[in-house]
XYZ file of C-alpha atoms in Angstrom:
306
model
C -208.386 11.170 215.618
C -204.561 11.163 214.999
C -203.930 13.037 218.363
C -206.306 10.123 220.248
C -203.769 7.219 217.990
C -201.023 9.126 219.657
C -202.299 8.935 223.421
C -203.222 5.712 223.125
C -200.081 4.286 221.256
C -197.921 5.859 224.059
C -199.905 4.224 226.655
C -199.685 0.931 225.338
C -195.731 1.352 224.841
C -195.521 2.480 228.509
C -197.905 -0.829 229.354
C -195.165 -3.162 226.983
C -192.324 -1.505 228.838
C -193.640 -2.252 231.907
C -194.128 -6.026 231.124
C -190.741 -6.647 230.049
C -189.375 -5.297 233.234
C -191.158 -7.509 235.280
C -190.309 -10.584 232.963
C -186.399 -10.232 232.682
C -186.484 -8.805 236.663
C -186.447 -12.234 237.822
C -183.896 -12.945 235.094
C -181.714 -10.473 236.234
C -182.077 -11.093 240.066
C -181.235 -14.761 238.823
C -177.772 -13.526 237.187
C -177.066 -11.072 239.985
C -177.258 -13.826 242.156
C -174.974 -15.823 240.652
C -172.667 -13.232 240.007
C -172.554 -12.305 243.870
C -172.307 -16.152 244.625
C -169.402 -16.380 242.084
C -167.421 -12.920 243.461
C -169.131 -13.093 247.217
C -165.023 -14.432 248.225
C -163.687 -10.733 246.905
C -165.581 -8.898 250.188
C -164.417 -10.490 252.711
C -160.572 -8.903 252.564
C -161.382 -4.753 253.276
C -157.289 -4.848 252.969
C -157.143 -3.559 256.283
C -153.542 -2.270 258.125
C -152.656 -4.187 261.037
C -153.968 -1.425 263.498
C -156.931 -3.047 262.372
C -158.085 -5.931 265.008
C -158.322 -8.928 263.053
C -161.186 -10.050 264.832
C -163.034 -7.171 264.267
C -162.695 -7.856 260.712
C -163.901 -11.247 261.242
C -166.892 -10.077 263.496
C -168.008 -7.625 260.501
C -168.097 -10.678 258.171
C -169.729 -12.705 260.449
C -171.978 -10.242 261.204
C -172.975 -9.500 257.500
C -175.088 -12.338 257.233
C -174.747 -14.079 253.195
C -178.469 -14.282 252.683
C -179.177 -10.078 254.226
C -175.686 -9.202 252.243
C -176.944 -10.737 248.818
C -180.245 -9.266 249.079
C -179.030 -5.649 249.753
C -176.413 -6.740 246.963
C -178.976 -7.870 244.235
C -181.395 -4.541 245.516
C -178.472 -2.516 244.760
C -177.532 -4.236 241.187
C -181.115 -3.296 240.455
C -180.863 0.508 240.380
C -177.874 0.187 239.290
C -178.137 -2.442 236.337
C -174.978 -1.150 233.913
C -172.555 -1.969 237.000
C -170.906 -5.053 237.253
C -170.486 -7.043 240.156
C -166.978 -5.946 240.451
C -167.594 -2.829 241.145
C -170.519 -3.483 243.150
C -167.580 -5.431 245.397
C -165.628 -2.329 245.320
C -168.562 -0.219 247.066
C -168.540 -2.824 249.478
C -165.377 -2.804 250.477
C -165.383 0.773 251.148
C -169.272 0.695 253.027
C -166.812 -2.277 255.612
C -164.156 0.064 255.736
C -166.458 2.977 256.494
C -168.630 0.743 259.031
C -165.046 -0.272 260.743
C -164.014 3.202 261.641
C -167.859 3.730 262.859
C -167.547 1.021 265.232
C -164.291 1.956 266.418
C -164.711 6.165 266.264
C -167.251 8.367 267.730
C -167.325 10.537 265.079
C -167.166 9.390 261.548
C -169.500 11.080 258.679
C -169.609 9.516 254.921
C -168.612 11.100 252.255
C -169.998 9.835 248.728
C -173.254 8.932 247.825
C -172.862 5.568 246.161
C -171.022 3.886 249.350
C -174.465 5.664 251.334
C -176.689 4.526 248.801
C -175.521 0.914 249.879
C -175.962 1.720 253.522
C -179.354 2.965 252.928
C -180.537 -0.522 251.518
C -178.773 -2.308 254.744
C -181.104 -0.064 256.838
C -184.234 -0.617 254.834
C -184.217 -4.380 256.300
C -184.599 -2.687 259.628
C -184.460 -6.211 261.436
C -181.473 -7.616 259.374
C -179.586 -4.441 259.972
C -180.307 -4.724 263.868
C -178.749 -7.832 263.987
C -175.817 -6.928 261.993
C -175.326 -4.233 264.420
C -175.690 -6.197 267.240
C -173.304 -9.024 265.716
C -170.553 -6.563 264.732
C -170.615 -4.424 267.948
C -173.207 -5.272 269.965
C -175.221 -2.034 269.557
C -177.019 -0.074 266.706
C -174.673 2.187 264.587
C -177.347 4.708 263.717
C -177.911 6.899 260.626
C -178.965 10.422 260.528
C -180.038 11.940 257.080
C -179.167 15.580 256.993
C -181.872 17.323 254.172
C -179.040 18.970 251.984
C -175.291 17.748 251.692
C -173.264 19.674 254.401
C -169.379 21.491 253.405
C -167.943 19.866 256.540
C -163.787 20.194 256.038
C -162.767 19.518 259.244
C -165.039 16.172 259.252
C -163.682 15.248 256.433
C -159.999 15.722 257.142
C -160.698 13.617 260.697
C -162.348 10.805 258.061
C -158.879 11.140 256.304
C -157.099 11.083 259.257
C -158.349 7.734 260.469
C -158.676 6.336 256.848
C -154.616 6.329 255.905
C -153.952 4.649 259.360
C -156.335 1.826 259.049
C -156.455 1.135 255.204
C -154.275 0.899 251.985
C -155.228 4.053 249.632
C -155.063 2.970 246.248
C -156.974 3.663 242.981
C -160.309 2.761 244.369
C -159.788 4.319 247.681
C -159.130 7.678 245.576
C -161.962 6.933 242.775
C -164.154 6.627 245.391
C -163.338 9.235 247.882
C -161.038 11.394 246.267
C -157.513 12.723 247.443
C -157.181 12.660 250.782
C -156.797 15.751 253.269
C -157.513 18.173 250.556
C -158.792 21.106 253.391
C -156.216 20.495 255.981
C -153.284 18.418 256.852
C -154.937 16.897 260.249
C -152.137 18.404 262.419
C -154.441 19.309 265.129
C -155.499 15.527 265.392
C -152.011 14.575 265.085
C -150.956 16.887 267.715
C -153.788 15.472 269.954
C -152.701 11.385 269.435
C -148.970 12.292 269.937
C -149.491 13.909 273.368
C -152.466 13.101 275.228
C -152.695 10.164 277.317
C -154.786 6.844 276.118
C -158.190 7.588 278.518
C -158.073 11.132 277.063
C -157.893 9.783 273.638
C -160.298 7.760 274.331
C -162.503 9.972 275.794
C -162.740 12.306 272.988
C -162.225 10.472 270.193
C -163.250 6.471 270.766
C -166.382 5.087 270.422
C -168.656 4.275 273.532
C -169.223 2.027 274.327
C -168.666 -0.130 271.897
C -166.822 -4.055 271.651
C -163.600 -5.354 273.149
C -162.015 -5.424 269.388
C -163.531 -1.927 268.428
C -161.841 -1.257 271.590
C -158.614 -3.364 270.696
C -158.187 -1.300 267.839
C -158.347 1.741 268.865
C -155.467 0.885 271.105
C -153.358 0.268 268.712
C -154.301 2.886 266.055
C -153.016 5.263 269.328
C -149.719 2.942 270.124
C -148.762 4.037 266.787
C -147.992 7.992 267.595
C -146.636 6.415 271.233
C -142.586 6.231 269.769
C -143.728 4.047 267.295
C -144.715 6.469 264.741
C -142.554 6.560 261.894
C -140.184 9.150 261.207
C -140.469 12.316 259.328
C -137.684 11.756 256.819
C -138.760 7.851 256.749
C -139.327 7.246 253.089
C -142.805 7.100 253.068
C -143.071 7.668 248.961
C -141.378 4.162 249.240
C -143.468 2.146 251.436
C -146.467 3.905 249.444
C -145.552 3.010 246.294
C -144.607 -0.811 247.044
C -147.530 -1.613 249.047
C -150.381 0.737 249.332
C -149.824 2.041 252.715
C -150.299 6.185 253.091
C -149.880 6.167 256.675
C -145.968 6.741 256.655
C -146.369 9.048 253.530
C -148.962 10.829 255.553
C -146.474 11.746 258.502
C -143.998 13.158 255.537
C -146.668 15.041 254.267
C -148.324 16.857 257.383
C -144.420 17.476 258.262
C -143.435 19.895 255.958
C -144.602 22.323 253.190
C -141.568 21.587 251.219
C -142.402 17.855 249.940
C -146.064 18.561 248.864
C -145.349 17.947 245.751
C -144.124 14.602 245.922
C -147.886 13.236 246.978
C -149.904 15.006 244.638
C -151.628 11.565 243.866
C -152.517 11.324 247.367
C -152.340 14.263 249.099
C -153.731 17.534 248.811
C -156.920 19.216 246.518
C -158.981 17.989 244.192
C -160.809 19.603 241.450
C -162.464 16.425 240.291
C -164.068 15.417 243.571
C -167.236 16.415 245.488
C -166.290 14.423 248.770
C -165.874 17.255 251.218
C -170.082 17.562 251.831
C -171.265 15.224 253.851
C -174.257 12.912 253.228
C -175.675 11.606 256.509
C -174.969 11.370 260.158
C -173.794 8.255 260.793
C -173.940 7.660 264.299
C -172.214 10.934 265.226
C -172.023 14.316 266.709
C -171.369 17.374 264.634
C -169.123 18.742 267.636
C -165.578 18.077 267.629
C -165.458 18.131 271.414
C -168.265 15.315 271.197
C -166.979 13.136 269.045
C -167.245 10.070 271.295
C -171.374 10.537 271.178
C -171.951 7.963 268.568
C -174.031 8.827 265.688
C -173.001 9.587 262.167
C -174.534 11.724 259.751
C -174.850 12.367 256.082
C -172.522 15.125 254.751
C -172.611 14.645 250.798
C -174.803 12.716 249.452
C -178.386 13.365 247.631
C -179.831 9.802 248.194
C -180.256 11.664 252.242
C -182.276 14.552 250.423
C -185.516 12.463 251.299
């Protein structure tokens, strides 16, 4: 009799729990809502360099439609409801950053789970997301879930390699994705922009096709190692510290051996991070020599395992 009390007070517990979720879930997609309302101003600036085309930037936000973006938004807030929507802002900013160097690279895979996580709800309103696509580029920027994350170091130092051109690293960029070039110091990539010619570059690194400002900004993220990089012994610990910007401290860095230490923060391995595995495959090929074939895929993260 006691054992039957059990079962059955457990069942009706689990029934009571289940009630009260539905009844504050509209109270909470209320408040998430307003939240994303209130804060929806804070994702529109992915504090971009100014490689970056500005109207590519304003294509992505135009393309991110406010009703699909607070949906995905208040979707997200639900498995996740101890986050604020601060840092729900913060994942955004690094999902446009990511989607940015997708449109404008032919090989980009992501590398943490929560920013994929994110992408996954985009793609789950499979019309929405077409449009978005179709908006921000004018084609689809696919997603390939790999089963298991994937150790891919040299995919991840080419992600590193394009992110400290085109964005300001600071605490979140690191939270987020940890240090940067932890595997390798991208001097085979550097070697490549410095020397080869722009329809070479293109060729094996650009998107394709993709739009005019995709385009645009590839351009000038090559310009920069055409006599307008900046110099080895330019203080690049300088610029960093005042305003966010690796790139310069970057060029210092893959220089020499002898100045490692003075990007530590930055720079170099990190015992705290799983970032290197990939998660998905974005709209990217896993070859290096096919990295304009645009698809990307899923190197580290578990929300691909399904």
């Amino acid at each position: 009799m006691t054992f039957l009390y059990v079962v059955f007070a457990a069942i009706f517990g689990a029934f009571l729990v289940t009630i009260v979720k539905r009844q504050s879930e509209p109270a909470k997609l209320e408040r998430y809502q307003k939240q994303f309302r209130q804060l929806h101003k804070e994702t529109l600036d992915v504090d971009a360099s100014e490689i970056v085309a500005d109207a590519l930037i304003e294509r992505l936000n135009q393309a991110l439609a406010y009703n699909y973006m607070e949906r995905v938004n208040a979707e997200y807030r639900l498995k996740h409801p101890t986050g604020s929507q601060e840092k729900v802002n913060q994942v955004w900013r690094e999902l446009k950053r990511y989607l940015i160097m997708a449109g404008v690279f032919g090989k980009v895979e992501m590398f943490n789970s929560a920013i994929d996580e994110l992408w996954h709800i985009m793609l789950s309103h499979k019309q929405d997301y077409d449009e978005f696509c179709q908006t921000f580029i004018g084609m689809s920027i696919l997603h390939h879930p790999l089963l298991q994350p994937v150790f891919k170091p040299e995919e991840r130092t080419l992600f590193d390699f394009y992110y400290v051109q085109l964005f300001t690293v600071d605490s979140i960029s690191i939270q987020t994705w940890g240090k940067f070039f932890k595997h390798d110091k991208g001097q085979t990539f550097l070697r490549d922009f410095e020397t080869m010619e722009l329809e070479q570059l293109k060729a094996k690194y650009m998107r394709k096709p993709t739009s005019k400002h995709a385009e645009m900004t590839f351009e000038h993220f090559t310009s920069q190692f055409k006599g307008n990089r900046p110099l080895a012994n330019m203080n690049g610990r300088k610029i960093y510290n005042q305003t966010d910007y690796a790139a310069p401290a970057y060029f210092t860095y893959a220089s020499t051996d002898d100045i490692d230490k003075d990007f530590t923060d930055i720079f170099g391995k990190d015992h705290n991070a799983a970032s290197t595995h990939s998660h998905h495959g974005g709209d990217h090929s896993s070859s290096h020599d096919s990295t304009s074939d645009s698809s990307s895929s899923c190197s580290s993260c578990s929300s691909c395992s399904s």
